[in-house]
Amino acid sequence: MNDLILVRYGELALKGKNRSEFENRLVRNIREKLKPFPGVRVTKTYGRVFVELNGQPMDDVTQALTEVFGVIDISPARRVESDINRIREAALQLVQEVHPRPRTFKVIAKRARKDFPHTSQELNHLLGSHILKNTEGLQVDVHHPELALRVEVRQEGTYLYNGSGLPGPGGLPVGSSGRVMLMLSGGIDSPVAAYLALKRGAALEAVHFHSYPFTSERARKKVEDLGQILTRYAGKIKLHVVPLTEIQTQIREQCPSSYMITIMRRFMMRITEKLARKNGALAMVTGESLGQVASQTLESMNAINDVTRMPVLRPLVGMDKQEIMEVSRKIGTYETSILPYEDCCTVFQPKNPVTRPGVERARELEARLDVEKLVTAAVEGTERVELTPDRQEEEFSSLF
Ligand code: ATP
Ligand code: MG
């Protein structure tokens, strides 16, 4: 008997070439995700993916699969010889392993192999009565069963699985929508924005601006930690760490403090665009919402967005802070995000930022600076950090 996990996927609209591209990428991403589990085998058959556990723990592998975009649901499954006794045995076992214990069930059998001696209807009855006889407190409910036990008799064996599996994260496989450059701060929002972009199949690189020595090494480490958590969903992430100190110092010297934030963000956006183009990303992603803070009014977005023609994705635009925090908790970034380390924006935070900056005014003030030179210097001073999902293991093995 084989212990399996059945993974179902599928965006309804997928057709033709897109479909195989989607499937191949999904399988690749699942294999990558399950690398820490030696021996597991990932195969694609009949429009779904099977993961053979080969002794690896069902719960841990299932948990890992809930972090792979494109997965719709995840069900514990068995494959047995297509022999009625074996099938009966496996059906009962699967039912007994379901937690919490279901009160009602239904068997949904399908005979894809016509030489099998029992019809689907007969199988439903045979298996249903075997389960009823050998369990307590379980009843058949054909309309709204708590557990739908699906059975598929095929040439190479019979598959049984819990048809009411665990929900996956949905979305599209990471990498199927191209690459984006995330602006990653140490806050709550940008990691959530990253998660949502990943959910729609974007592969991720990230840029972080720091103002060392005004911001500390700890603050930078916090951002690396956030990026590290995101690798659970993203796989490897290249993080570009950009020094903003010189730019901020120049702005502070040359421009009125009310425009500090606007002009600083214009620089951030220019630099992010440059890094995006250099690295094959076709859009930028930010954690901005609408109306949250002074820099997130529509006027402000206009004044900042003025410097680029590259699409800027703002996945949080329709979300309330409460909703953003919920996602943040769910994806595991919240606890790190709320750690109290300073950010480059807060260090240079003016007392009186304009809430409705003008585009023309921003351009005018900025003309006092050598924009090109400052941008080029910042890009040249950028450090690259490779974040990989298995960093912990690497650190561990380096101890020996
Ligand atoms: P967050 O919680 O993501 O920090 P926020 O609510 O604090 O967002 P802002 O500080 O206005 O909002 O930042 C808006 C967005 O600008 C951030 O979500 C992020 O995408 C980008 N950003 C801000 N600071 C940085 C930084 N130091 N490095 C990279 N991107 C940044
Ligand atoms: Mg912030």
mmCIF file of N, CA, C and O in Angstrom, residues 20-78:
data_model
loop_
_atom_site.group_PDB
_atom_site.id
_atom_site.type_symbol
_atom_site.label_atom_id
_atom_site.label_comp_id
_atom_site.label_asym_id
_atom_site.label_seq_id
_atom_site.Cartn_x
_atom_site.Cartn_y
_atom_site.Cartn_z
ATOM 1 N N SER A 20 -0.340 23.318 -19.851
ATOM 2 C CA SER A 20 0.835 22.490 -19.581
ATOM 3 C C SER A 20 1.942 23.329 -18.963
ATOM 4 O O SER A 20 2.695 22.848 -18.108
ATOM 5 N N GLU A 21 2.022 24.570 -19.348
ATOM 6 C CA GLU A 21 3.001 25.473 -18.736
ATOM 7 C C GLU A 21 2.718 25.607 -17.234
ATOM 8 O O GLU A 21 3.605 25.511 -16.390
ATOM 9 N N PHE A 22 1.452 25.817 -16.908
ATOM 10 C CA PHE A 22 1.007 25.917 -15.517
ATOM 11 C C PHE A 22 1.361 24.644 -14.750
ATOM 12 O O PHE A 22 1.946 24.673 -13.678
ATOM 13 N N GLU A 23 1.019 23.504 -15.359
ATOM 14 C CA GLU A 23 1.246 22.221 -14.676
ATOM 15 C C GLU A 23 2.734 21.951 -14.463
ATOM 16 O O GLU A 23 3.136 21.538 -13.380
ATOM 17 N N ASN A 24 3.519 22.187 -15.513
ATOM 18 C CA ASN A 24 4.946 21.908 -15.377
ATOM 19 C C ASN A 24 5.575 22.777 -14.305
ATOM 20 O O ASN A 24 6.406 22.319 -13.520
ATOM 21 N N ARG A 25 5.179 24.037 -14.286
ATOM 22 C CA ARG A 25 5.753 24.920 -13.293
ATOM 23 C C ARG A 25 5.310 24.526 -11.887
ATOM 24 O O ARG A 25 6.085 24.532 -10.938
ATOM 25 N N LEU A 26 4.046 24.162 -11.777
ATOM 26 C CA LEU A 26 3.538 23.751 -10.473
ATOM 27 C C LEU A 26 4.310 22.538 -9.956
ATOM 28 O O LEU A 26 4.745 22.507 -8.803
ATOM 29 N N VAL A 27 4.511 21.561 -10.821
ATOM 30 C CA VAL A 27 5.231 20.358 -10.405
ATOM 31 C C VAL A 27 6.665 20.720 -9.995
ATOM 32 O O VAL A 27 7.169 20.268 -8.969
ATOM 33 N N ARG A 28 7.290 21.587 -10.784
ATOM 34 C CA ARG A 28 8.652 22.014 -10.449
ATOM 35 C C ARG A 28 8.670 22.701 -9.074
ATOM 36 O O ARG A 28 9.522 22.444 -8.236
ATOM 37 N N ASN A 29 7.697 23.603 -8.849
ATOM 38 C CA ASN A 29 7.654 24.325 -7.579
ATOM 39 C C ASN A 29 7.390 23.380 -6.406
ATOM 40 O O ASN A 29 7.945 23.555 -5.326
ATOM 41 N N ILE A 30 6.536 22.384 -6.634
ATOM 42 C CA ILE A 30 6.257 21.420 -5.564
ATOM 43 C C ILE A 30 7.523 20.626 -5.246
ATOM 44 O O ILE A 30 7.896 20.450 -4.086
ATOM 45 N N ARG A 31 8.227 20.192 -6.300
ATOM 46 C CA ARG A 31 9.478 19.437 -6.068
ATOM 47 C C ARG A 31 10.472 20.276 -5.280
ATOM 48 O O ARG A 31 11.108 19.807 -4.344
ATOM 49 N N GLU A 32 10.586 21.526 -5.659
ATOM 50 C CA GLU A 32 11.509 22.435 -4.989
ATOM 51 C C GLU A 32 11.117 22.561 -3.509
ATOM 52 O O GLU A 32 11.952 22.483 -2.619
ATOM 53 N N LYS A 33 9.824 22.732 -3.290
ATOM 54 C CA LYS A 33 9.318 22.926 -1.925
ATOM 55 C C LYS A 33 9.554 21.692 -1.061
ATOM 56 O O LYS A 33 9.781 21.793 0.142
ATOM 57 N N LEU A 34 9.493 20.521 -1.698
ATOM 58 C CA LEU A 34 9.602 19.286 -0.917
ATOM 59 C C LEU A 34 11.033 18.745 -0.847
ATOM 60 O O LEU A 34 11.251 17.643 -0.359
ATOM 61 N N LYS A 35 11.977 19.554 -1.284
ATOM 62 C CA LYS A 35 13.384 19.128 -1.215
ATOM 63 C C LYS A 35 13.832 18.690 0.182
ATOM 64 O O LYS A 35 14.614 17.762 0.310
ATOM 65 N N PRO A 36 13.358 19.370 1.232
ATOM 66 C CA PRO A 36 13.787 18.918 2.565
ATOM 67 C C PRO A 36 13.264 17.534 2.950
ATOM 68 O O PRO A 36 13.598 17.038 4.024
ATOM 69 N N PHE A 37 12.447 16.920 2.110
ATOM 70 C CA PHE A 37 11.913 15.588 2.433
ATOM 71 C C PHE A 37 12.466 14.552 1.452
ATOM 72 O O PHE A 37 11.852 14.298 0.409
ATOM 73 N N PRO A 38 13.614 13.989 1.776
ATOM 74 C CA PRO A 38 14.231 13.073 0.821
ATOM 75 C C PRO A 38 13.356 11.841 0.602
ATOM 76 O O PRO A 38 12.738 11.336 1.544
ATOM 77 N N GLY A 39 13.287 11.403 -0.638
ATOM 78 C CA GLY A 39 12.532 10.188 -0.922
ATOM 79 C C GLY A 39 11.138 10.442 -1.462
ATOM 80 O O GLY A 39 10.561 9.575 -2.104
ATOM 81 N N VAL A 40 10.570 11.625 -1.195
ATOM 82 C CA VAL A 40 9.219 11.853 -1.728
ATOM 83 C C VAL A 40 9.291 11.940 -3.247
ATOM 84 O O VAL A 40 10.284 12.421 -3.814
ATOM 85 N N ARG A 41 8.245 11.437 -3.886
ATOM 86 C CA ARG A 41 8.207 11.481 -5.355
ATOM 87 C C ARG A 41 6.995 12.264 -5.793
ATOM 88 O O ARG A 41 5.894 12.067 -5.283
ATOM 89 N N VAL A 42 7.207 13.161 -6.733
ATOM 90 C CA VAL A 42 6.110 14.001 -7.203
ATOM 91 C C VAL A 42 5.823 13.647 -8.652
ATOM 92 O O VAL A 42 6.715 13.717 -9.491
ATOM 93 N N THR A 43 4.601 13.242 -8.933
ATOM 94 C CA THR A 43 4.258 12.889 -10.311
ATOM 95 C C THR A 43 2.940 13.536 -10.695
ATOM 96 O O THR A 43 2.121 13.862 -9.837
ATOM 97 N N LYS A 44 2.754 13.683 -11.976
ATOM 98 C CA LYS A 44 1.528 14.313 -12.465
ATOM 99 C C LYS A 44 0.755 13.272 -13.268
ATOM 100 O O LYS A 44 1.293 12.673 -14.192
ATOM 101 N N THR A 45 -0.479 13.052 -12.872
ATOM 102 C CA THR A 45 -1.315 12.112 -13.639
ATOM 103 C C THR A 45 -2.759 12.579 -13.602
ATOM 104 O O THR A 45 -3.214 13.086 -12.582
ATOM 105 N N TYR A 46 -3.464 12.333 -14.664
ATOM 106 C CA TYR A 46 -4.896 12.628 -14.747
ATOM 107 C C TYR A 46 -5.247 14.020 -14.234
ATOM 108 O O TYR A 46 -6.177 14.199 -13.464
ATOM 109 N N GLY A 47 -4.483 15.005 -14.600
ATOM 110 C CA GLY A 47 -4.816 16.375 -14.210
ATOM 111 C C GLY A 47 -4.661 16.683 -12.738
ATOM 112 O O GLY A 47 -5.305 17.591 -12.223
ATOM 113 N N ARG A 48 -3.878 15.891 -12.033
ATOM 114 C CA ARG A 48 -3.512 16.306 -10.672
ATOM 115 C C ARG A 48 -2.135 15.777 -10.350
ATOM 116 O O ARG A 48 -1.547 15.047 -11.127
ATOM 117 N N VAL A 49 -1.686 16.160 -9.181
ATOM 118 C CA VAL A 49 -0.327 15.790 -8.798
ATOM 119 C C VAL A 49 -0.406 14.814 -7.623
ATOM 120 O O VAL A 49 -1.200 15.018 -6.706
ATOM 121 N N PHE A 50 0.394 13.776 -7.709
ATOM 122 C CA PHE A 50 0.490 12.852 -6.580
ATOM 123 C C PHE A 50 1.855 12.995 -5.930
ATOM 124 O O PHE A 50 2.868 13.068 -6.605
ATOM 125 N N VAL A 51 1.840 13.028 -4.614
ATOM 126 C CA VAL A 51 3.096 13.041 -3.875
ATOM 127 C C VAL A 51 3.187 11.720 -3.121
ATOM 128 O O VAL A 51 2.350 11.425 -2.273
ATOM 129 N N GLU A 52 4.169 10.907 -3.482
ATOM 130 C CA GLU A 52 4.399 9.644 -2.769
ATOM 131 C C GLU A 52 5.282 9.922 -1.591
ATOM 132 O O GLU A 52 6.389 10.435 -1.736
ATOM 133 N N LEU A 53 4.820 9.562 -0.403
ATOM 134 C CA LEU A 53 5.549 9.954 0.806
ATOM 135 C C LEU A 53 6.817 9.140 1.060
ATOM 136 O O LEU A 53 7.781 9.663 1.608
ATOM 137 N N ASN A 54 6.789 7.884 0.702
ATOM 138 C CA ASN A 54 7.940 7.002 0.967
ATOM 139 C C ASN A 54 8.515 7.179 2.364
ATOM 140 O O ASN A 54 9.721 7.360 2.545
ATOM 141 N N GLY A 55 7.639 7.189 3.334
ATOM 142 C CA GLY A 55 8.089 7.233 4.727
ATOM 143 C C GLY A 55 8.166 8.620 5.347
ATOM 144 O O GLY A 55 8.331 8.760 6.558
ATOM 145 N N GLN A 56 8.040 9.656 4.545
ATOM 146 C CA GLN A 56 8.096 11.018 5.107
ATOM 147 C C GLN A 56 6.763 11.347 5.796
ATOM 148 O O GLN A 56 5.726 10.822 5.414
ATOM 149 N N PRO A 57 6.794 12.218 6.817
ATOM 150 C CA PRO A 57 5.569 12.470 7.594
ATOM 151 C C PRO A 57 4.490 13.229 6.802
ATOM 152 O O PRO A 57 4.743 14.301 6.271
ATOM 153 N N MET A 58 3.317 12.625 6.782
ATOM 154 C CA MET A 58 2.169 13.190 6.076
ATOM 155 C C MET A 58 1.896 14.655 6.486
ATOM 156 O O MET A 58 1.704 15.522 5.654
ATOM 157 N N ASP A 59 1.894 14.924 7.786
ATOM 158 C CA ASP A 59 1.510 16.260 8.259
ATOM 159 C C ASP A 59 2.488 17.337 7.802
ATOM 160 O O ASP A 59 2.087 18.418 7.385
ATOM 161 N N ASP A 60 3.770 17.044 7.896
ATOM 162 C CA ASP A 60 4.769 18.052 7.514
ATOM 163 C C ASP A 60 4.744 18.321 6.013
ATOM 164 O O ASP A 60 4.864 19.463 5.575
ATOM 165 N N VAL A 61 4.597 17.249 5.248
ATOM 166 C CA VAL A 61 4.564 17.430 3.797
ATOM 167 C C VAL A 61 3.287 18.202 3.412
ATOM 168 O O VAL A 61 3.325 19.112 2.589
ATOM 169 N N THR A 62 2.169 17.856 4.060
ATOM 170 C CA THR A 62 0.918 18.566 3.794
ATOM 171 C C THR A 62 1.074 20.053 4.104
ATOM 172 O O THR A 62 0.700 20.920 3.325
ATOM 173 N N GLN A 63 1.657 20.334 5.265
ATOM 174 C CA GLN A 63 1.879 21.730 5.665
ATOM 175 C C GLN A 63 2.702 22.468 4.600
ATOM 176 O O GLN A 63 2.383 23.581 4.209
ATOM 177 N N ALA A 64 3.748 21.829 4.120
ATOM 178 C CA ALA A 64 4.590 22.460 3.096
ATOM 179 C C ALA A 64 3.765 22.747 1.836
ATOM 180 O O ALA A 64 3.904 23.806 1.221
ATOM 181 N N LEU A 65 2.882 21.847 1.497
ATOM 182 C CA LEU A 65 2.085 22.033 0.275
ATOM 183 C C LEU A 65 1.083 23.184 0.394
ATOM 184 O O LEU A 65 0.699 23.777 -0.615
ATOM 185 N N THR A 66 0.680 23.509 1.637
ATOM 186 C CA THR A 66 -0.247 24.642 1.796
ATOM 187 C C THR A 66 0.446 25.963 1.471
ATOM 188 O O THR A 66 -0.180 27.007 1.437
ATOM 189 N N GLU A 67 1.755 25.920 1.264
ATOM 190 C CA GLU A 67 2.484 27.151 0.951
ATOM 191 C C GLU A 67 2.872 27.237 -0.529
ATOM 192 O O GLU A 67 3.667 28.082 -0.922
ATOM 193 N N VAL A 68 2.323 26.342 -1.335
ATOM 194 C CA VAL A 68 2.648 26.353 -2.772
ATOM 195 C C VAL A 68 1.465 26.915 -3.562
ATOM 196 O O VAL A 68 0.391 26.301 -3.604
ATOM 197 N N PHE A 69 1.671 28.069 -4.177
ATOM 198 C CA PHE A 69 0.575 28.674 -4.938
ATOM 199 C C PHE A 69 0.230 27.842 -6.169
ATOM 200 O O PHE A 69 1.109 27.267 -6.806
ATOM 201 N N GLY A 70 -1.063 27.797 -6.453
ATOM 202 C CA GLY A 70 -1.543 26.971 -7.558
ATOM 203 C C GLY A 70 -2.249 25.729 -7.030
ATOM 204 O O GLY A 70 -3.041 25.117 -7.732
ATOM 205 N N VAL A 71 -1.959 25.392 -5.778
ATOM 206 C CA VAL A 71 -2.585 24.208 -5.176
ATOM 207 C C VAL A 71 -3.970 24.583 -4.658
ATOM 208 O O VAL A 71 -4.126 25.532 -3.891
ATOM 209 N N ILE A 72 -4.980 23.835 -5.068
ATOM 210 C CA ILE A 72 -6.350 24.116 -4.643
ATOM 211 C C ILE A 72 -6.723 23.313 -3.406
ATOM 212 O O ILE A 72 -7.287 23.826 -2.461
ATOM 213 N N ASP A 73 -6.436 22.020 -3.433
ATOM 214 C CA ASP A 73 -6.579 21.279 -2.189
ATOM 215 C C ASP A 73 -5.684 20.057 -2.110
ATOM 216 O O ASP A 73 -5.118 19.611 -3.109
ATOM 217 N N ILE A 74 -5.568 19.601 -0.878
ATOM 218 C CA ILE A 74 -4.557 18.607 -0.545
ATOM 219 C C ILE A 74 -5.253 17.501 0.232
ATOM 220 O O ILE A 74 -5.844 17.762 1.273
ATOM 221 N N SER A 75 -5.189 16.279 -0.278
ATOM 222 C CA SER A 75 -5.905 15.197 0.401
ATOM 223 C C SER A 75 -4.990 14.010 0.648
ATOM 224 O O SER A 75 -4.271 13.577 -0.245
ATOM 225 N N PRO A 76 -5.046 13.470 1.857
ATOM 226 C CA PRO A 76 -4.346 12.220 2.102
ATOM 227 C C PRO A 76 -4.951 11.148 1.200
ATOM 228 O O PRO A 76 -6.169 11.124 1.016
ATOM 229 N N ALA A 77 -4.131 10.288 0.639
ATOM 230 C CA ALA A 77 -4.644 9.290 -0.298
ATOM 231 C C ALA A 77 -3.872 7.986 -0.151
ATOM 232 O O ALA A 77 -2.844 7.911 0.524
ATOM 233 N N ARG A 78 -4.425 6.948 -0.764
ATOM 234 C CA ARG A 78 -3.761 5.651 -0.789
ATOM 235 C C ARG A 78 -3.820 5.123 -2.209
ATOM 236 O O ARG A 78 -4.774 5.394 -2.933
#
